CSV table of N, CA and C in Angstrom, one decimal:
chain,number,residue,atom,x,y,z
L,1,UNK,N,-23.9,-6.7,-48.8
L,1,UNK,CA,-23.3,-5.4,-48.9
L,1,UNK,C,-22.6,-5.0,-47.6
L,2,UNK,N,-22.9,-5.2,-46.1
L,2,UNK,CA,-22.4,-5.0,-45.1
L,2,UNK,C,-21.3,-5.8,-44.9
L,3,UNK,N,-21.2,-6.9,-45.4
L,3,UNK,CA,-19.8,-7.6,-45.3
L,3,UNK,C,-18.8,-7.3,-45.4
L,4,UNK,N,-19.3,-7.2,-47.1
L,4,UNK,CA,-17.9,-6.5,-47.9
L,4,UNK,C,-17.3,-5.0,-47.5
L,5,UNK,N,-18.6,-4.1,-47.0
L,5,UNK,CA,-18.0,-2.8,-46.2
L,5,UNK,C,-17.0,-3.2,-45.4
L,6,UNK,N,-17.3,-4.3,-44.3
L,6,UNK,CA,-16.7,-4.1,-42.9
L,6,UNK,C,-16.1,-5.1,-43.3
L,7,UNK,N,-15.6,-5.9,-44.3
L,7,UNK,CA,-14.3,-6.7,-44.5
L,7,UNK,C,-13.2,-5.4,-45.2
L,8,UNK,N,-14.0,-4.9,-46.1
L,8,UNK,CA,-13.2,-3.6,-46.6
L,8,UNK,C,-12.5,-2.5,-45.6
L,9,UNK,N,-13.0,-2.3,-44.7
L,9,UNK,CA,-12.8,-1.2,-43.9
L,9,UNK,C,-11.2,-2.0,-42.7
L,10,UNK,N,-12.1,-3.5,-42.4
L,10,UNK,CA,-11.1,-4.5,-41.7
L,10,UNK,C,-9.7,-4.0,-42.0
L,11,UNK,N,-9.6,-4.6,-43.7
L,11,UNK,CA,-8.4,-4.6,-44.5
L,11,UNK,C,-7.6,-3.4,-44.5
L,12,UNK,N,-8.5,-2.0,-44.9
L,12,UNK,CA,-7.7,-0.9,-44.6
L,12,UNK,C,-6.9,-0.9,-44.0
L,13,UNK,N,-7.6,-1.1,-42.5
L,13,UNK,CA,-7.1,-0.7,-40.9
L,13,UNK,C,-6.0,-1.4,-40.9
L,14,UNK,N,-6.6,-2.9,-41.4
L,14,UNK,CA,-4.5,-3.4,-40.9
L,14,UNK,C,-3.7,-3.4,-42.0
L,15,UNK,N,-4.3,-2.9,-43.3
L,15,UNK,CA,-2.6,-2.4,-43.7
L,15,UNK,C,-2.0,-1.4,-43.7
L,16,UNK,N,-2.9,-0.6,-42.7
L,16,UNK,CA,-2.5,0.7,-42.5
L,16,UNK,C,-1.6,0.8,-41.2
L,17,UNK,N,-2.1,-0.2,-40.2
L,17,UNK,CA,-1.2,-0.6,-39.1
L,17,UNK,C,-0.5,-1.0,-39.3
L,18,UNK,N,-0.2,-1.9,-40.6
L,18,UNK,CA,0.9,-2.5,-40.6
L,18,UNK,C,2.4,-1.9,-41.2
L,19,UNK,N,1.2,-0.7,-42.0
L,19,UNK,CA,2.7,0.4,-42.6
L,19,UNK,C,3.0,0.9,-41.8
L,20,UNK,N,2.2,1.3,-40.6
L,20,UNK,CA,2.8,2.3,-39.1
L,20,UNK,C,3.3,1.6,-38.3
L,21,UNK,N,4.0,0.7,-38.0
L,21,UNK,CA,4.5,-0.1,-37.5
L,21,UNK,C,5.6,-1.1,-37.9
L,22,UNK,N,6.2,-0.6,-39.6
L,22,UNK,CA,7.1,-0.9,-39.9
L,22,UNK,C,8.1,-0.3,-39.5
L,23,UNK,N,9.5,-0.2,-40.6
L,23,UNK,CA,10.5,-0.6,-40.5
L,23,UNK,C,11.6,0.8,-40.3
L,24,UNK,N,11.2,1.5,-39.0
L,24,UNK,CA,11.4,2.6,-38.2
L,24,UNK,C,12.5,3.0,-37.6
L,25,UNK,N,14.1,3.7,-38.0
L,25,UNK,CA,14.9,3.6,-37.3
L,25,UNK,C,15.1,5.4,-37.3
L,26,UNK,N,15.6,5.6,-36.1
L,26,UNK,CA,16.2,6.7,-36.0
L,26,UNK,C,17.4,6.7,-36.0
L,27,UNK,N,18.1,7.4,-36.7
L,27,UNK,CA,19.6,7.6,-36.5
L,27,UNK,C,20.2,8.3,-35.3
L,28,UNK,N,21.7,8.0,-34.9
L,28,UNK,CA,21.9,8.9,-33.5
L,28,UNK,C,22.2,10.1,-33.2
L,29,UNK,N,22.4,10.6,-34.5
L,29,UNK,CA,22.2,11.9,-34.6
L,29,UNK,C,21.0,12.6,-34.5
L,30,UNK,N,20.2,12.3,-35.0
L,30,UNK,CA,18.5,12.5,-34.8
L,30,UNK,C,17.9,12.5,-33.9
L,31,UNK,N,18.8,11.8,-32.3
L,31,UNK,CA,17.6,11.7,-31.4
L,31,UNK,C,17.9,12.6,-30.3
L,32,UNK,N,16.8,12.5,-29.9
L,32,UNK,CA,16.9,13.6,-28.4
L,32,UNK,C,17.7,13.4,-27.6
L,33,UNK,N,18.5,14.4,-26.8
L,33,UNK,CA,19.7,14.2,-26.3
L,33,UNK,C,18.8,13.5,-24.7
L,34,UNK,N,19.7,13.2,-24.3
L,34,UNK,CA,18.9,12.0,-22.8
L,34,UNK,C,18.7,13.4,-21.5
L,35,UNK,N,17.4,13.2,-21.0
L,35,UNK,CA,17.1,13.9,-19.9
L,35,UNK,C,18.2,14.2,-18.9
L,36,UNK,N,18.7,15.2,-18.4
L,36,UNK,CA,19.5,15.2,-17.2
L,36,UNK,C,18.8,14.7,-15.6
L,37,UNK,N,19.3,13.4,-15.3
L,37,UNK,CA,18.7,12.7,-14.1
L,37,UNK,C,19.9,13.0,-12.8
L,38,UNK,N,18.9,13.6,-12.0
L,38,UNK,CA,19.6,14.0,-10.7
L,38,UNK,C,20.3,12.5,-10.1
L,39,UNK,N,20.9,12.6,-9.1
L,39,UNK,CA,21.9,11.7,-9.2
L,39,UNK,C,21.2,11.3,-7.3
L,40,UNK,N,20.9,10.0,-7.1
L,40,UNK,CA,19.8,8.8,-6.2
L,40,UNK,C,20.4,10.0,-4.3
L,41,UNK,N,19.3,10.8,-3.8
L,41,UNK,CA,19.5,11.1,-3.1
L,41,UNK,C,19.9,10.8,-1.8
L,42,UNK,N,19.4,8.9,-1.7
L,42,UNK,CA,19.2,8.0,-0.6
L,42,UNK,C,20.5,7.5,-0.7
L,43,UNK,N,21.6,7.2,-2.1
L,43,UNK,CA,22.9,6.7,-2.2
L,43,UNK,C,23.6,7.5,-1.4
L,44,UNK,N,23.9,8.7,-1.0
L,44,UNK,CA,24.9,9.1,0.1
L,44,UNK,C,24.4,9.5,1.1
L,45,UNK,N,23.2,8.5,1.8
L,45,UNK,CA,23.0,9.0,3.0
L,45,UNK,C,23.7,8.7,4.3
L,46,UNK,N,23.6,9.1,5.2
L,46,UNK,CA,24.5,8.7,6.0
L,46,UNK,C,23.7,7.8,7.1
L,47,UNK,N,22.2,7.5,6.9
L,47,UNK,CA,21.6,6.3,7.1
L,47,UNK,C,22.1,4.9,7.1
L,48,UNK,N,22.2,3.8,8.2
L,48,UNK,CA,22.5,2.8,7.9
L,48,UNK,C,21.9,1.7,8.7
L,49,UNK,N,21.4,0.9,8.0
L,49,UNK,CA,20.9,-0.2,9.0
L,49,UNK,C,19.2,-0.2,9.3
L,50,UNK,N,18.8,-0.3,10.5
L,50,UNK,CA,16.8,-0.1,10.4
L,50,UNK,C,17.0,1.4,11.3
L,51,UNK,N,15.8,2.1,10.6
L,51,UNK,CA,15.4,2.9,11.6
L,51,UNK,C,14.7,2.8,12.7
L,52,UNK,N,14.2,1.3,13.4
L,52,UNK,CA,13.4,1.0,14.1
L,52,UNK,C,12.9,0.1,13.8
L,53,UNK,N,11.6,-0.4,15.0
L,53,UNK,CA,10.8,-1.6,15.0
L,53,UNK,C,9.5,-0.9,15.8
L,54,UNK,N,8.4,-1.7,15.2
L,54,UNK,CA,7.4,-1.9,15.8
L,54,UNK,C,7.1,-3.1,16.0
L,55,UNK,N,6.4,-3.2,16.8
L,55,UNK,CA,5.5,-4.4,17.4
L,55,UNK,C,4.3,-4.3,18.6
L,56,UNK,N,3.1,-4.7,17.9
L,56,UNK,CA,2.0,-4.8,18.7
L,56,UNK,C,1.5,-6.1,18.2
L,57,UNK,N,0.5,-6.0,19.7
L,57,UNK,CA,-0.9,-7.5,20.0
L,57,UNK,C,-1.2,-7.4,20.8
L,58,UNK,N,-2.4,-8.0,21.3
L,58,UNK,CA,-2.9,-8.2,22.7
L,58,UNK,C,-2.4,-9.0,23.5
L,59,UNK,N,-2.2,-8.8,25.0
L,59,UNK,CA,-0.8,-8.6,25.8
L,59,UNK,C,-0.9,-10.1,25.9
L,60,UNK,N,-2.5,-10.8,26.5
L,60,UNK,CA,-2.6,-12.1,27.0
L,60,UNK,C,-3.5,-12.5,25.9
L,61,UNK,N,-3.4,-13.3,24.9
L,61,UNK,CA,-5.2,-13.5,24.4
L,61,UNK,C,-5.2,-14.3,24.9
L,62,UNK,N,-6.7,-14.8,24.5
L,62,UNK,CA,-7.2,-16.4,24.9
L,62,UNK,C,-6.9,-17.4,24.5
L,63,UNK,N,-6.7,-18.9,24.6
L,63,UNK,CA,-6.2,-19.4,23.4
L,63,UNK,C,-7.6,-21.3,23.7
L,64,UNK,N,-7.3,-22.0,22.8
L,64,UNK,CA,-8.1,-22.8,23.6
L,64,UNK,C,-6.8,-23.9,23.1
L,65,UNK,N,-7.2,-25.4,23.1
L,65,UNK,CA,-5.9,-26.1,23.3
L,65,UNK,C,-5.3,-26.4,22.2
L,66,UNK,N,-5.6,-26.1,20.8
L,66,UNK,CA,-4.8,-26.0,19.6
L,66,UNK,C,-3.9,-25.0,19.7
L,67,UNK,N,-4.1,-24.4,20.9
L,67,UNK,CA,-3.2,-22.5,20.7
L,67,UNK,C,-4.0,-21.6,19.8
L,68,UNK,N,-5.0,-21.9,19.5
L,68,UNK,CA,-5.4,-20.6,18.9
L,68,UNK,C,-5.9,-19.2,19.5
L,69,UNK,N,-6.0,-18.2,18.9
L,69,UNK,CA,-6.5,-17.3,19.2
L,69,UNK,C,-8.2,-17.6,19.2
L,70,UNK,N,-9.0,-17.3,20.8
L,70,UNK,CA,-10.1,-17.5,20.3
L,70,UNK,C,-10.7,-15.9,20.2
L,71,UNK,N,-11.9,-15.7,19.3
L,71,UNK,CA,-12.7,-14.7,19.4
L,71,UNK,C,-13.1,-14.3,20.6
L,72,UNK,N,-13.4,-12.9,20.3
L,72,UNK,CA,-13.4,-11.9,21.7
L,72,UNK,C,-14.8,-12.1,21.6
L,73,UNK,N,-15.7,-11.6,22.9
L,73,UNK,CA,-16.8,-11.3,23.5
L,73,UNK,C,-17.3,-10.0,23.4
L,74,UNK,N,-18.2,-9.8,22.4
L,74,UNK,CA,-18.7,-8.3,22.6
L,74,UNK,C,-20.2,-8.1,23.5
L,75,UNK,N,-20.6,-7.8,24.6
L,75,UNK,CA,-21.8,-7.7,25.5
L,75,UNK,C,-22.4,-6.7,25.7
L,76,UNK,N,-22.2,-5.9,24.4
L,76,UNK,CA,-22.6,-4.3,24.5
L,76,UNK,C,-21.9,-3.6,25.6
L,77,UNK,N,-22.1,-1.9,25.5
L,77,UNK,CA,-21.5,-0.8,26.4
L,77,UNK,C,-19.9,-0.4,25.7
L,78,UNK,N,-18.8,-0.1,26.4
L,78,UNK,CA,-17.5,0.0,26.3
L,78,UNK,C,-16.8,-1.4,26.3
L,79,UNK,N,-16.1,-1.7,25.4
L,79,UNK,CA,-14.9,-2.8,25.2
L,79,UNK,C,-14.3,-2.6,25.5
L,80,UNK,N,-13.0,-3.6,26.6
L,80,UNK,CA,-11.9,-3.5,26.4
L,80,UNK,C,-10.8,-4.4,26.6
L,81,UNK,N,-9.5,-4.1,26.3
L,81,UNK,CA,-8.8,-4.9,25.6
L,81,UNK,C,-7.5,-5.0,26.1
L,82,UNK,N,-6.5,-5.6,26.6
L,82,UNK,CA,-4.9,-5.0,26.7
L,82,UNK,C,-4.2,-5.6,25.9
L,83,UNK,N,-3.8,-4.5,25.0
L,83,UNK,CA,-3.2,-4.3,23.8
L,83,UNK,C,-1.9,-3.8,24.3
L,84,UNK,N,-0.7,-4.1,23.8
L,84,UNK,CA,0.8,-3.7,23.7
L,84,UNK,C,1.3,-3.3,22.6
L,85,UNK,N,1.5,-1.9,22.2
L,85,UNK,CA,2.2,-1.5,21.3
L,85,UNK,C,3.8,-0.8,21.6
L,86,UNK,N,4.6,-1.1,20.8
L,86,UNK,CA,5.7,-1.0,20.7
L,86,UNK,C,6.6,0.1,19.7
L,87,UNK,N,7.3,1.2,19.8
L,87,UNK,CA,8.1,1.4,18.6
L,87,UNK,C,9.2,1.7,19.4
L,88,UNK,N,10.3,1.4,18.6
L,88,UNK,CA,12.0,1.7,18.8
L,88,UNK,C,12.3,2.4,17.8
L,89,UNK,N,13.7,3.0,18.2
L,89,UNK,CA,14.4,3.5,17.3
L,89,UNK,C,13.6,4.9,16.9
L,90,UNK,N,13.7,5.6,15.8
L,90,UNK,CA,13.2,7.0,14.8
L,90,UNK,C,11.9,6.5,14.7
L,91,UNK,N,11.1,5.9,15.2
L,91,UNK,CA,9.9,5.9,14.7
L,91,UNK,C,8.8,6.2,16.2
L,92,UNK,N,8.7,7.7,16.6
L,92,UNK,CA,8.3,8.3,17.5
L,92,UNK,C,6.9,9.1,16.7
L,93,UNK,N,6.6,9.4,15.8
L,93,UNK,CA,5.4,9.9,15.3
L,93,UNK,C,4.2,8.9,14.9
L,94,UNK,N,4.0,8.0,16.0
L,94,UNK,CA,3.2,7.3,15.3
L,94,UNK,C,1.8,6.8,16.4
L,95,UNK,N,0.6,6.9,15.4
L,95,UNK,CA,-0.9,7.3,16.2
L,95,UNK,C,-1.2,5.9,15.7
L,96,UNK,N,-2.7,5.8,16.0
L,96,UNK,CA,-3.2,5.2,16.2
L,96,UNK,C,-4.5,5.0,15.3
L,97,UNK,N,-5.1,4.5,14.5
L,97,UNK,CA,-6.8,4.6,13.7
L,97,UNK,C,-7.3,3.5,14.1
L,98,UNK,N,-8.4,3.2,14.5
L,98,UNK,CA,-9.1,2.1,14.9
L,98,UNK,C,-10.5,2.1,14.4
L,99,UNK,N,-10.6,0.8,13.2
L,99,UNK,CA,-11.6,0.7,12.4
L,99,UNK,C,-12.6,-0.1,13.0
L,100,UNK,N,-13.9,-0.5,13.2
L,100,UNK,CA,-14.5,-1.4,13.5
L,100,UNK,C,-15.6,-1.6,12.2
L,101,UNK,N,-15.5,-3.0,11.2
L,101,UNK,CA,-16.7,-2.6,9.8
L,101,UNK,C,-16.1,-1.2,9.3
L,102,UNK,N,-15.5,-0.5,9.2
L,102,UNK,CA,-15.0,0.3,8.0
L,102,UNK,C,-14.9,1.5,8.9
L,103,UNK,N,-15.9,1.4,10.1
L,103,UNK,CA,-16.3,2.9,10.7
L,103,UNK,C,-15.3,3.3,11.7
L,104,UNK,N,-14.9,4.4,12.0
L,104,UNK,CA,-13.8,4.8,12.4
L,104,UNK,C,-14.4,4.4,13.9
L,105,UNK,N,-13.8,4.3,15.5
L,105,UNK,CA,-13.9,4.1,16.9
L,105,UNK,C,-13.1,5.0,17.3
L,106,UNK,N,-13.8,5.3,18.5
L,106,UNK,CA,-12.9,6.2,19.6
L,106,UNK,C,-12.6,5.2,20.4
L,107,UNK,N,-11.5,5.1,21.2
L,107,UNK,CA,-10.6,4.8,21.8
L,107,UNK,C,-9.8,5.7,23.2
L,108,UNK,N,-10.0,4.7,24.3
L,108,UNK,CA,-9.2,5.3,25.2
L,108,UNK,C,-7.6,4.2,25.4
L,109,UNK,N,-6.8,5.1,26.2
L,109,UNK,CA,-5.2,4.6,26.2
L,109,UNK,C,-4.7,4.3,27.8
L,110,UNK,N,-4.6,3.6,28.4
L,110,UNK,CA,-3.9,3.7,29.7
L,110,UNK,C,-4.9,4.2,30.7
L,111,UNK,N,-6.3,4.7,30.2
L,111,UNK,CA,-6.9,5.0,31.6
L,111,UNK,C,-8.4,4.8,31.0
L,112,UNK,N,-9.3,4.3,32.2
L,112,UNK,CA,-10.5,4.2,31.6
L,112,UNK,C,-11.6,5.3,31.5
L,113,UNK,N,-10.9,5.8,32.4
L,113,UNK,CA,-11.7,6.9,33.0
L,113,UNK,C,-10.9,8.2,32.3
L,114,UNK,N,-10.4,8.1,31.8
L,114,UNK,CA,-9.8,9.2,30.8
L,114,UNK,C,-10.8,9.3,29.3
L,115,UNK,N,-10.2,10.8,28.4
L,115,UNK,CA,-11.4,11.0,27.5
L,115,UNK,C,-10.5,10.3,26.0
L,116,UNK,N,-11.7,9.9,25.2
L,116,UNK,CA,-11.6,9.3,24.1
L,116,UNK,C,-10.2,9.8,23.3
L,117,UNK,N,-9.7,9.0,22.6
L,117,UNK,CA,-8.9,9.8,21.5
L,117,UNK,C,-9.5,9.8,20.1
């Protein structure tokens, strides 16, 4: 008896999808006339070319004789590192986040003895 329900019920369903999903046309008179689309703000800009570059890394790393980069030394207390960051051009608004494992780090810049950022 359960079979026949849920082969019956099966059957419904797809010939019921199948009539909804027939043979559907709208005429062009009938359709919605087309959204008015503002016209590409970025096409007349008077931008051209890059607005800049960045580039950072650590100034000297270590390397051993394959040239690799080797892993740093952590010995507990304050880390540190000389790092070189770089931007040119329009790109003057730009900080700094420093994750360590997900958790955010304070950070000092150019002085050691200066306060965290």
């Amino acid at each position: 008896m359960g079979k026949r329900l849920l082969s019956l019920v099966m059957i419904c369903g797809l010939l019921f999808t199948a009539t909804a999903c027939g043979n559907y046309n709208i005429r062009d008179e009938d359709a919605p006339p087309l959204q008015n689309t503002e016209e590409n703000p970025f096409a007349q800009s008077e931008e051209s070319g890059s607005l800049g570059a960045l580039s950072h890394g650590e100034v000297n790393p270590a390397r051993d004789d394959a040239h690799n980069v080797l892993p740093y030394e952590y010995k507990g207390g304050e880390f540190t590192l000389d790092y070189q960051f770089v931007a040119e051009g329009k790109l003057n608004n730009i900080g700094f986040l420093l994750f360590l494992d997900g958790k955010p780090q304070a950070y000092k810049i150019n002085d050691t003895g200066g306060e965290y950022e």
